[in-house]
Amino acid sequence: MPFDASLDGHRIDRLVHVSLVFMIVLLAVMIGWMVYACLRHGRRHAATCDDGNSHRAKILPLGIAGFVLFIVDGNLLMNSTHDMEQIFWNFPRAEAHPEAVRIEVNAHQWAWDARYPGADGKFNTADDIVVLNDLRVPVNVPILFELSSVDVIHSFYLPSFRTKIDVVPGQLSKLWVQAQKTGEYEIGCAQHCGVNHYKMRGLLTVLPHEEFRDWAQEASAQSARAYDLADRTAHWGWDWK
Ligand SMILES: [Cu+2]
């Protein structure tokens, strides 16, 4: 898997790794069982016929399957439910951070438009930072996304943050992440969204705080210079929900 730059991506990796260990154990048990059967049932061992209708022939496989389901899938269910409730869908905790960064993303065939509120903290004003496929965020603070689409279903995918969310026309999707390593990380689209789907790539650059602040000031000033109140297509943002 790609490098994990996020605070909570290790939770996903842990579940993948634990499931992998379970699968290796199950594979070893099954191979051992087959080897045992091959060695035990030779010429000197008389074969017996079992039509599979006995009580034991039903209870044993059901019991084993139930046990495997309970341990392997139960572990996934318990841990993923906990992680979602406490971390990945815990938006109030992310929003409570005083420096949390809010970004609106508008997906379209085949690019990501993104809008930051600028210094006034309000969307759809002249100081908004508006970028295309080139998002920058500060390290070690929560980054909150609200996402929508103008045409088809896309999926905002951050492999180095172990997260993705479908972006659906006519509705808002929410996502939050926190980077703990600076660097450049890929944004992908994880829903096949048309002939140029493969080109729908963006870059999420995680910067130290001062660098992000300088970039935001410069980008906001540039956006303000290009701001045109009469250009309705440029004002695609919405009030933060
Ligand atoms: Cu797409």
PDB file of N, CA and C in Angstrom, residues 90-187:
ATOM      1  N   ASN A  90     -16.441  11.151  12.959  1.00  0.00           N
ATOM      2  CA  ASN A  90     -16.566  12.031  14.135  1.00  0.00           C
ATOM      3  C   ASN A  90     -16.253  13.473  13.718  1.00  0.00           C
ATOM      4  N   PHE A  91     -17.173  14.082  12.993  1.00  0.00           N
ATOM      5  CA  PHE A  91     -16.951  15.435  12.477  1.00  0.00           C
ATOM      6  C   PHE A  91     -16.933  16.507  13.570  1.00  0.00           C
ATOM      7  N   PRO A  92     -17.778  16.392  14.606  1.00  0.00           N
ATOM      8  CA  PRO A  92     -17.724  17.431  15.645  1.00  0.00           C
ATOM      9  C   PRO A  92     -16.335  17.584  16.251  1.00  0.00           C
ATOM     10  N   ARG A  93     -15.639  16.468  16.442  1.00  0.00           N
ATOM     11  CA  ARG A  93     -14.303  16.550  17.028  1.00  0.00           C
ATOM     12  C   ARG A  93     -13.340  17.287  16.093  1.00  0.00           C
ATOM     13  N   ALA A  94     -13.422  16.992  14.794  1.00  0.00           N
ATOM     14  CA  ALA A  94     -12.542  17.659  13.828  1.00  0.00           C
ATOM     15  C   ALA A  94     -12.887  19.144  13.721  1.00  0.00           C
ATOM     16  N   GLU A  95     -14.195  19.446  13.713  1.00  0.00           N
ATOM     17  CA  GLU A  95     -14.623  20.839  13.549  1.00  0.00           C
ATOM     18  C   GLU A  95     -14.297  21.690  14.766  1.00  0.00           C
ATOM     19  N   ALA A  96     -14.161  21.038  15.927  1.00  0.00           N
ATOM     20  CA  ALA A  96     -13.885  21.780  17.162  1.00  0.00           C
ATOM     21  C   ALA A  96     -12.470  22.345  17.192  1.00  0.00           C
ATOM     22  N   HIS A  97     -11.582  21.817  16.353  1.00  0.00           N
ATOM     23  CA  HIS A  97     -10.196  22.291  16.345  1.00  0.00           C
ATOM     24  C   HIS A  97     -10.167  23.742  15.841  1.00  0.00           C
ATOM     25  N   PRO A  98      -9.550  24.655  16.594  1.00  0.00           N
ATOM     26  CA  PRO A  98      -9.604  26.073  16.202  1.00  0.00           C
ATOM     27  C   PRO A  98      -8.946  26.370  14.857  1.00  0.00           C
ATOM     28  N   GLU A  99      -7.991  25.547  14.427  1.00  0.00           N
ATOM     29  CA  GLU A  99      -7.302  25.824  13.161  1.00  0.00           C
ATOM     30  C   GLU A  99      -7.762  24.923  12.019  1.00  0.00           C
ATOM     31  N   ALA A 100      -8.849  24.189  12.235  1.00  0.00           N
ATOM     32  CA  ALA A 100      -9.319  23.267  11.195  1.00  0.00           C
ATOM     33  C   ALA A 100      -9.529  24.009   9.875  1.00  0.00           C
ATOM     34  N   VAL A 101      -9.116  23.382   8.772  1.00  0.00           N
ATOM     35  CA  VAL A 101      -9.239  24.005   7.449  1.00  0.00           C
ATOM     36  C   VAL A 101     -10.455  23.408   6.741  1.00  0.00           C
ATOM     37  N   ARG A 102     -11.293  24.288   6.196  1.00  0.00           N
ATOM     38  CA  ARG A 102     -12.493  23.841   5.476  1.00  0.00           C
ATOM     39  C   ARG A 102     -12.295  24.039   3.981  1.00  0.00           C
ATOM     40  N   ILE A 103     -12.634  23.002   3.219  1.00  0.00           N
ATOM     41  CA  ILE A 103     -12.469  23.068   1.763  1.00  0.00           C
ATOM     42  C   ILE A 103     -13.722  22.503   1.095  1.00  0.00           C
ATOM     43  N   GLU A 104     -14.244  23.252   0.134  1.00  0.00           N
ATOM     44  CA  GLU A 104     -15.338  22.733  -0.689  1.00  0.00           C
ATOM     45  C   GLU A 104     -14.756  22.209  -1.993  1.00  0.00           C
ATOM     46  N   VAL A 105     -15.189  21.024  -2.383  1.00  0.00           N
ATOM     47  CA  VAL A 105     -14.684  20.421  -3.611  1.00  0.00           C
ATOM     48  C   VAL A 105     -15.851  20.181  -4.554  1.00  0.00           C
ATOM     49  N   ASN A 106     -15.697  20.654  -5.768  1.00  0.00           N
ATOM     50  CA  ASN A 106     -16.705  20.441  -6.797  1.00  0.00           C
ATOM     51  C   ASN A 106     -16.087  19.546  -7.860  1.00  0.00           C
ATOM     52  N   ALA A 107     -16.602  18.332  -7.987  1.00  0.00           N
ATOM     53  CA  ALA A 107     -16.040  17.403  -8.961  1.00  0.00           C
ATOM     54  C   ALA A 107     -16.759  17.571 -10.287  1.00  0.00           C
ATOM     55  N   HIS A 108     -16.030  17.439 -11.365  1.00  0.00           N
ATOM     56  CA  HIS A 108     -16.663  17.415 -12.686  1.00  0.00           C
ATOM     57  C   HIS A 108     -15.788  16.613 -13.610  1.00  0.00           C
ATOM     58  N   GLN A 109     -16.356  16.227 -14.734  1.00  0.00           N
ATOM     59  CA  GLN A 109     -15.577  15.478 -15.725  1.00  0.00           C
ATOM     60  C   GLN A 109     -14.571  16.434 -16.369  1.00  0.00           C
ATOM     61  N   TRP A 110     -13.234  16.346 -16.073  1.00  0.00           N
ATOM     62  CA  TRP A 110     -12.587  15.355 -15.262  1.00  0.00           C
ATOM     63  C   TRP A 110     -11.543  16.052 -14.402  1.00  0.00           C
ATOM     64  N   ALA A 111     -12.013  16.765 -13.415  1.00  0.00           N
ATOM     65  CA  ALA A 111     -11.094  17.514 -12.557  1.00  0.00           C
ATOM     66  C   ALA A 111     -11.766  17.834 -11.224  1.00  0.00           C
ATOM     67  N   TRP A 112     -10.943  18.276 -10.279  1.00  0.00           N
ATOM     68  CA  TRP A 112     -11.420  18.666  -8.955  1.00  0.00           C
ATOM     69  C   TRP A 112     -11.247  20.179  -8.795  1.00  0.00           C
ATOM     70  N   ASP A 113     -12.365  20.902  -8.685  1.00  0.00           N
ATOM     71  CA  ASP A 113     -12.326  22.313  -8.312  1.00  0.00           C
ATOM     72  C   ASP A 113     -12.377  22.373  -6.792  1.00  0.00           C
ATOM     73  N   ALA A 114     -11.568  23.234  -6.220  1.00  0.00           N
ATOM     74  CA  ALA A 114     -11.605  23.345  -4.757  1.00  0.00           C
ATOM     75  C   ALA A 114     -11.662  24.807  -4.350  1.00  0.00           C
ATOM     76  N   ARG A 115     -12.359  25.064  -3.249  1.00  0.00           N
ATOM     77  CA  ARG A 115     -12.577  26.437  -2.780  1.00  0.00           C
ATOM     78  C   ARG A 115     -12.323  26.503  -1.282  1.00  0.00           C
ATOM     79  N   TYR A 116     -11.441  27.418  -0.871  1.00  0.00           N
ATOM     80  CA  TYR A 116     -11.196  27.682   0.554  1.00  0.00           C
ATOM     81  C   TYR A 116     -11.879  29.014   0.889  1.00  0.00           C
ATOM     82  N   PRO A 117     -12.312  29.205   2.124  1.00  0.00           N
ATOM     83  CA  PRO A 117     -13.073  30.424   2.431  1.00  0.00           C
ATOM     84  C   PRO A 117     -12.238  31.706   2.508  1.00  0.00           C
ATOM     85  N   GLY A 118     -10.917  31.605   2.560  1.00  0.00           N
ATOM     86  CA  GLY A 118     -10.104  32.826   2.691  1.00  0.00           C
ATOM     87  C   GLY A 118     -10.120  33.340   4.124  1.00  0.00           C
ATOM     88  N   ALA A 119      -9.526  34.523   4.316  1.00  0.00           N
ATOM     89  CA  ALA A 119      -9.327  35.048   5.671  1.00  0.00           C
ATOM     90  C   ALA A 119     -10.643  35.355   6.380  1.00  0.00           C
ATOM     91  N   ASP A 120     -11.703  35.690   5.631  1.00  0.00           N
ATOM     92  CA  ASP A 120     -12.970  36.049   6.293  1.00  0.00           C
ATOM     93  C   ASP A 120     -13.747  34.827   6.781  1.00  0.00           C
ATOM     94  N   GLY A 121     -13.290  33.624   6.419  1.00  0.00           N
ATOM     95  CA  GLY A 121     -13.954  32.412   6.891  1.00  0.00           C
ATOM     96  C   GLY A 121     -15.268  32.120   6.202  1.00  0.00           C
ATOM     97  N   LYS A 122     -15.643  32.931   5.190  1.00  0.00           N
ATOM     98  CA  LYS A 122     -16.932  32.727   4.501  1.00  0.00           C
ATOM     99  C   LYS A 122     -16.694  32.279   3.065  1.00  0.00           C
ATOM    100  N   PHE A 123     -17.542  31.355   2.622  1.00  0.00           N
ATOM    101  CA  PHE A 123     -17.438  30.899   1.240  1.00  0.00           C
ATOM    102  C   PHE A 123     -18.187  31.853   0.313  1.00  0.00           C
ATOM    103  N   ASN A 124     -17.736  31.883  -0.947  1.00  0.00           N
ATOM    104  CA  ASN A 124     -18.365  32.725  -1.979  1.00  0.00           C
ATOM    105  C   ASN A 124     -18.186  34.212  -1.742  1.00  0.00           C
ATOM    106  N   THR A 125     -17.010  34.579  -1.263  1.00  0.00           N
ATOM    107  CA  THR A 125     -16.661  35.996  -1.174  1.00  0.00           C
ATOM    108  C   THR A 125     -15.377  36.209  -1.989  1.00  0.00           C
ATOM    109  N   ALA A 126     -15.015  37.469  -2.163  1.00  0.00           N
ATOM    110  CA  ALA A 126     -13.907  37.789  -3.083  1.00  0.00           C
ATOM    111  C   ALA A 126     -12.569  37.207  -2.641  1.00  0.00           C
ATOM    112  N   ASP A 127     -12.400  36.943  -1.343  1.00  0.00           N
ATOM    113  CA  ASP A 127     -11.088  36.456  -0.905  1.00  0.00           C
ATOM    114  C   ASP A 127     -10.985  34.927  -0.896  1.00  0.00           C
ATOM    115  N   ASP A 128     -11.991  34.223  -1.411  1.00  0.00           N
ATOM    116  CA  ASP A 128     -11.912  32.756  -1.513  1.00  0.00           C
ATOM    117  C   ASP A 128     -10.674  32.345  -2.312  1.00  0.00           C
ATOM    118  N   ILE A 129     -10.046  31.273  -1.863  1.00  0.00           N
ATOM    119  CA  ILE A 129      -8.976  30.684  -2.674  1.00  0.00           C
ATOM    120  C   ILE A 129      -9.622  29.636  -3.562  1.00  0.00           C
ATOM    121  N   VAL A 130      -9.420  29.749  -4.875  1.00  0.00           N
ATOM    122  CA  VAL A 130     -10.013  28.778  -5.796  1.00  0.00           C
ATOM    123  C   VAL A 130      -8.885  28.116  -6.583  1.00  0.00           C
ATOM    124  N   VAL A 131      -8.829  26.805  -6.523  1.00  0.00           N
ATOM    125  CA  VAL A 131      -7.747  26.074  -7.199  1.00  0.00           C
ATOM    126  C   VAL A 131      -8.332  24.923  -8.009  1.00  0.00           C
ATOM    127  N   LEU A 132      -7.523  24.412  -8.914  1.00  0.00           N
ATOM    128  CA  LEU A 132      -7.933  23.280  -9.740  1.00  0.00           C
ATOM    129  C   LEU A 132      -6.887  22.174  -9.600  1.00  0.00           C
ATOM    130  N   ASN A 133      -7.297  21.031  -9.053  1.00  0.00           N
ATOM    131  CA  ASN A 133      -6.444  19.833  -8.942  1.00  0.00           C
ATOM    132  C   ASN A 133      -5.175  20.042  -8.110  1.00  0.00           C
ATOM    133  N   ASP A 134      -5.054  21.168  -7.443  1.00  0.00           N
ATOM    134  CA  ASP A 134      -3.813  21.469  -6.719  1.00  0.00           C
ATOM    135  C   ASP A 134      -4.178  21.995  -5.335  1.00  0.00           C
ATOM    136  N   LEU A 135      -4.405  21.068  -4.402  1.00  0.00           N
ATOM    137  CA  LEU A 135      -4.835  21.452  -3.061  1.00  0.00           C
ATOM    138  C   LEU A 135      -3.637  21.488  -2.116  1.00  0.00           C
ATOM    139  N   ARG A 136      -3.605  22.483  -1.272  1.00  0.00           N
ATOM    140  CA  ARG A 136      -2.529  22.564  -0.266  1.00  0.00           C
ATOM    141  C   ARG A 136      -3.172  22.668   1.105  1.00  0.00           C
ATOM    142  N   VAL A 137      -2.586  21.966   2.044  1.00  0.00           N
ATOM    143  CA  VAL A 137      -3.140  21.965   3.404  1.00  0.00           C
ATOM    144  C   VAL A 137      -1.986  21.983   4.405  1.00  0.00           C
ATOM    145  N   PRO A 138      -2.261  22.467   5.625  1.00  0.00           N
ATOM    146  CA  PRO A 138      -1.220  22.440   6.651  1.00  0.00           C
ATOM    147  C   PRO A 138      -1.141  21.071   7.335  1.00  0.00           C
ATOM    148  N   VAL A 139       0.022  20.793   7.877  1.00  0.00           N
ATOM    149  CA  VAL A 139       0.232  19.520   8.580  1.00  0.00           C
ATOM    150  C   VAL A 139      -0.355  19.612   9.999  1.00  0.00           C
ATOM    151  N   ASN A 140      -0.758  18.478  10.532  1.00  0.00           N
ATOM    152  CA  ASN A 140      -1.174  18.339  11.941  1.00  0.00           C
ATOM    153  C   ASN A 140      -2.417  19.113  12.359  1.00  0.00           C
ATOM    154  N   VAL A 141      -3.264  19.484  11.402  1.00  0.00           N
ATOM    155  CA  VAL A 141      -4.577  20.031  11.781  1.00  0.00           C
ATOM    156  C   VAL A 141      -5.646  19.304  10.947  1.00  0.00           C
ATOM    157  N   PRO A 142      -6.871  19.199  11.472  1.00  0.00           N
ATOM    158  CA  PRO A 142      -7.918  18.518  10.704  1.00  0.00           C
ATOM    159  C   PRO A 142      -8.271  19.305   9.441  1.00  0.00           C
ATOM    160  N   ILE A 143      -8.445  18.581   8.337  1.00  0.00           N
ATOM    161  CA  ILE A 143      -8.873  19.174   7.072  1.00  0.00           C
ATOM    162  C   ILE A 143     -10.266  18.611   6.782  1.00  0.00           C
ATOM    163  N   LEU A 144     -11.241  19.521   6.710  1.00  0.00           N
ATOM    164  CA  LEU A 144     -12.625  19.087   6.477  1.00  0.00           C
ATOM    165  C   LEU A 144     -13.009  19.369   5.029  1.00  0.00           C
ATOM    166  N   PHE A 145     -13.595  18.377   4.399  1.00  0.00           N
ATOM    167  CA  PHE A 145     -14.049  18.542   3.014  1.00  0.00           C
ATOM    168  C   PHE A 145     -15.569  18.420   2.949  1.00  0.00           C
ATOM    169  N   GLU A 146     -16.175  19.302   2.146  1.00  0.00           N
ATOM    170  CA  GLU A 146     -17.550  19.080   1.696  1.00  0.00           C
ATOM    171  C   GLU A 146     -17.465  18.972   0.186  1.00  0.00           C
ATOM    172  N   LEU A 147     -18.084  17.929  -0.353  1.00  0.00           N
ATOM    173  CA  LEU A 147     -17.888  17.639  -1.775  1.00  0.00           C
ATOM    174  C   LEU A 147     -19.206  17.452  -2.503  1.00  0.00           C
ATOM    175  N   SER A 148     -19.237  17.930  -3.746  1.00  0.00           N
ATOM    176  CA  SER A 148     -20.384  17.671  -4.598  1.00  0.00           C
ATOM    177  C   SER A 148     -19.894  17.515  -6.035  1.00  0.00           C
ATOM    178  N   SER A 149     -20.820  17.160  -6.913  1.00  0.00           N
ATOM    179  CA  SER A 149     -20.462  16.918  -8.306  1.00  0.00           C
ATOM    180  C   SER A 149     -21.467  17.616  -9.202  1.00  0.00           C
ATOM    181  N   VAL A 150     -21.027  18.050 -10.370  1.00  0.00           N
ATOM    182  CA  VAL A 150     -21.951  18.719 -11.284  1.00  0.00           C
ATOM    183  C   VAL A 150     -22.471  17.790 -12.368  1.00  0.00           C
ATOM    184  N   ASP A 151     -21.868  16.604 -12.526  1.00  0.00           N
ATOM    185  CA  ASP A 151     -22.312  15.767 -13.647  1.00  0.00           C
ATOM    186  C   ASP A 151     -22.617  14.321 -13.232  1.00  0.00           C
ATOM    187  N   VAL A 152     -21.579  13.535 -12.990  1.00  0.00           N
ATOM    188  CA  VAL A 152     -21.800  12.119 -12.677  1.00  0.00           C
ATOM    189  C   VAL A 152     -21.209  11.817 -11.296  1.00  0.00           C
ATOM    190  N   ILE A 153     -21.335  10.569 -10.873  1.00  0.00           N
ATOM    191  CA  ILE A 153     -20.772  10.181  -9.577  1.00  0.00           C
ATOM    192  C   ILE A 153     -19.259  10.011  -9.715  1.00  0.00           C
ATOM    193  N   HIS A 154     -18.521  10.750  -8.911  1.00  0.00           N
ATOM    194  CA  HIS A 154     -17.084  10.584  -8.803  1.00  0.00           C
ATOM    195  C   HIS A 154     -16.785  10.051  -7.402  1.00  0.00           C
ATOM    196  N   SER A 155     -15.530   9.770  -7.123  1.00  0.00           N
ATOM    197  CA  SER A 155     -15.173   9.349  -5.767  1.00  0.00           C
ATOM    198  C   SER A 155     -13.820   9.952  -5.399  1.00  0.00           C
ATOM    199  N   PHE A 156     -13.832  10.771  -4.373  1.00  0.00           N
ATOM    200  CA  PHE A 156     -12.633  11.492  -3.936  1.00  0.00           C
ATOM    201  C   PHE A 156     -11.776  10.521  -3.128  1.00  0.00           C
ATOM    202  N   TYR A 157     -10.623  10.195  -3.674  1.00  0.00           N
ATOM    203  CA  TYR A 157      -9.806   9.108  -3.107  1.00  0.00           C
ATOM    204  C   TYR A 157      -8.431   9.635  -2.708  1.00  0.00           C
ATOM    205  N   LEU A 158      -8.090   9.455  -1.431  1.00  0.00           N
ATOM    206  CA  LEU A 158      -6.784   9.863  -0.913  1.00  0.00           C
ATOM    207  C   LEU A 158      -6.057   8.608  -0.416  1.00  0.00           C
ATOM    208  N   PRO A 159      -5.366   7.895  -1.320  1.00  0.00           N
ATOM    209  CA  PRO A 159      -4.763   6.616  -0.909  1.00  0.00           C
ATOM    210  C   PRO A 159      -3.766   6.756   0.235  1.00  0.00           C
ATOM    211  N   SER A 160      -3.044   7.868   0.293  1.00  0.00           N
ATOM    212  CA  SER A 160      -2.068   8.043   1.367  1.00  0.00           C
ATOM    213  C   SER A 160      -2.717   8.463   2.682  1.00  0.00           C
ATOM    214  N   PHE A 161      -4.044   8.590   2.661  1.00  0.00           N
ATOM    215  CA  PHE A 161      -4.791   8.883   3.891  1.00  0.00           C
ATOM    216  C   PHE A 161      -5.793   7.768   4.178  1.00  0.00           C
ATOM    217  N   ARG A 162      -5.764   6.730   3.339  1.00  0.00           N
ATOM    218  CA  ARG A 162      -6.597   5.538   3.517  1.00  0.00           C
ATOM    219  C   ARG A 162      -8.073   5.878   3.576  1.00  0.00           C
ATOM    220  N   THR A 163      -8.504   6.813   2.724  1.00  0.00           N
ATOM    221  CA  THR A 163      -9.904   7.178   2.772  1.00  0.00           C
ATOM    222  C   THR A 163     -10.407   7.585   1.394  1.00  0.00           C
ATOM    223  N   LYS A 164     -11.703   7.422   1.193  1.00  0.00           N
ATOM    224  CA  LYS A 164     -12.346   7.875  -0.042  1.00  0.00           C
ATOM    225  C   LYS A 164     -13.820   8.059   0.235  1.00  0.00           C
ATOM    226  N   ILE A 165     -14.450   8.903  -0.602  1.00  0.00           N
ATOM    227  CA  ILE A 165     -15.898   9.105  -0.435  1.00  0.00           C
ATOM    228  C   ILE A 165     -16.522   9.358  -1.799  1.00  0.00           C
ATOM    229  N   ASP A 166     -17.685   8.780  -2.025  1.00  0.00           N
ATOM    230  CA  ASP A 166     -18.398   9.034  -3.277  1.00  0.00           C
ATOM    231  C   ASP A 166     -18.860  10.490  -3.316  1.00  0.00           C
ATOM    232  N   VAL A 167     -18.778  11.081  -4.499  1.00  0.00           N
ATOM    233  CA  VAL A 167     -19.192  12.477  -4.696  1.00  0.00           C
ATOM    234  C   VAL A 167     -20.337  12.448  -5.697  1.00  0.00           C
ATOM    235  N   VAL A 168     -21.521  12.815  -5.211  1.00  0.00           N
ATOM    236  CA  VAL A 168     -22.753  12.548  -5.951  1.00  0.00           C
ATOM    237  C   VAL A 168     -23.428  13.872  -6.336  1.00  0.00           C
ATOM    238  N   PRO A 169     -23.875  13.996  -7.600  1.00  0.00           N
ATOM    239  CA  PRO A 169     -24.576  15.221  -7.987  1.00  0.00           C
ATOM    240  C   PRO A 169     -25.817  15.431  -7.113  1.00  0.00           C
ATOM    241  N   GLY A 170     -26.052  16.672  -6.701  1.00  0.00           N
ATOM    242  CA  GLY A 170     -27.266  16.985  -5.950  1.00  0.00           C
ATOM    243  C   GLY A 170     -27.188  16.710  -4.467  1.00  0.00           C
ATOM    244  N   GLN A 171     -26.052  16.240  -3.984  1.00  0.00           N
ATOM    245  CA  GLN A 171     -25.936  16.066  -2.531  1.00  0.00           C
ATOM    246  C   GLN A 171     -24.515  16.372  -2.068  1.00  0.00           C
ATOM    247  N   LEU A 172     -24.382  16.621  -0.767  1.00  0.00           N
ATOM    248  CA  LEU A 172     -23.074  16.935  -0.200  1.00  0.00           C
ATOM    249  C   LEU A 172     -22.513  15.715   0.505  1.00  0.00           C
ATOM    250  N   SER A 173     -21.242  15.423   0.229  1.00  0.00           N
ATOM    251  CA  SER A 173     -20.536  14.384   0.974  1.00  0.00           C
ATOM    252  C   SER A 173     -19.548  15.077   1.890  1.00  0.00           C
ATOM    253  N   LYS A 174     -19.264  14.424   3.010  1.00  0.00           N
ATOM    254  CA  LYS A 174     -18.320  15.010   3.967  1.00  0.00           C
ATOM    255  C   LYS A 174     -17.178  14.033   4.239  1.00  0.00           C
ATOM    256  N   LEU A 175     -16.021  14.619   4.488  1.00  0.00           N
ATOM    257  CA  LEU A 175     -14.842  13.800   4.750  1.00  0.00           C
ATOM    258  C   LEU A 175     -13.876  14.644   5.565  1.00  0.00           C
ATOM    259  N   TRP A 176     -13.159  14.014   6.486  1.00  0.00           N
ATOM    260  CA  TRP A 176     -12.089  14.779   7.125  1.00  0.00           C
ATOM    261  C   TRP A 176     -10.854  13.903   7.279  1.00  0.00           C
ATOM    262  N   VAL A 177      -9.700  14.533   7.179  1.00  0.00           N
ATOM    263  CA  VAL A 177      -8.430  13.828   7.341  1.00  0.00           C
ATOM    264  C   VAL A 177      -7.478  14.741   8.111  1.00  0.00           C
ATOM    265  N   GLN A 178      -6.428  14.149   8.605  1.00  0.00           N
ATOM    266  CA  GLN A 178      -5.358  14.947   9.223  1.00  0.00           C
ATOM    267  C   GLN A 178      -4.022  14.353   8.810  1.00  0.00           C
ATOM    268  N   ALA A 179      -3.177  15.216   8.238  1.00  0.00           N
ATOM    269  CA  ALA A 179      -1.859  14.755   7.801  1.00  0.00           C
ATOM    270  C   ALA A 179      -0.875  14.872   8.951  1.00  0.00           C
ATOM    271  N   GLN A 180       0.018  13.904   9.052  1.00  0.00           N
ATOM    272  CA  GLN A 180       1.081  14.071  10.038  1.00  0.00           C
ATOM    273  C   GLN A 180       2.473  14.040   9.407  1.00  0.00           C
ATOM    274  N   LYS A 181       2.502  14.005   8.053  1.00  0.00           N
ATOM    275  CA  LYS A 181       3.782  14.092   7.345  1.00  0.00           C
ATOM    276  C   LYS A 181       3.608  15.072   6.191  1.00  0.00           C
ATOM    277  N   THR A 182       4.569  15.986   6.044  1.00  0.00           N
ATOM    278  CA  THR A 182       4.509  16.888   4.892  1.00  0.00           C
ATOM    279  C   THR A 182       4.890  16.100   3.636  1.00  0.00           C
ATOM    280  N   GLY A 183       4.488  16.626   2.482  1.00  0.00           N
ATOM    281  CA  GLY A 183       4.815  15.954   1.226  1.00  0.00           C
ATOM    282  C   GLY A 183       3.709  16.125   0.212  1.00  0.00           C
ATOM    283  N   GLU A 184       3.889  15.484  -0.943  1.00  0.00           N
ATOM    284  CA  GLU A 184       2.895  15.559  -2.010  1.00  0.00           C
ATOM    285  C   GLU A 184       2.198  14.212  -2.131  1.00  0.00           C
ATOM    286  N   TYR A 185       0.881  14.238  -2.102  1.00  0.00           N
ATOM    287  CA  TYR A 185       0.109  13.002  -2.133  1.00  0.00           C
ATOM    288  C   TYR A 185      -0.959  13.074  -3.210  1.00  0.00           C
ATOM    289  N   GLU A 186      -1.214  11.909  -3.798  1.00  0.00           N
ATOM    290  CA  GLU A 186      -2.116  11.853  -4.948  1.00  0.00           C
ATOM    291  C   GLU A 186      -3.583  11.929  -4.528  1.00  0.00           C
ATOM    292  N   ILE A 187      -4.374  12.635  -5.343  1.00  0.00           N
ATOM    293  CA  ILE A 187      -5.832  12.574  -5.249  1.00  0.00           C
ATOM    294  C   ILE A 187      -6.297  11.811  -6.480  1.00  0.00           C
TER     295      ILE A 187
END
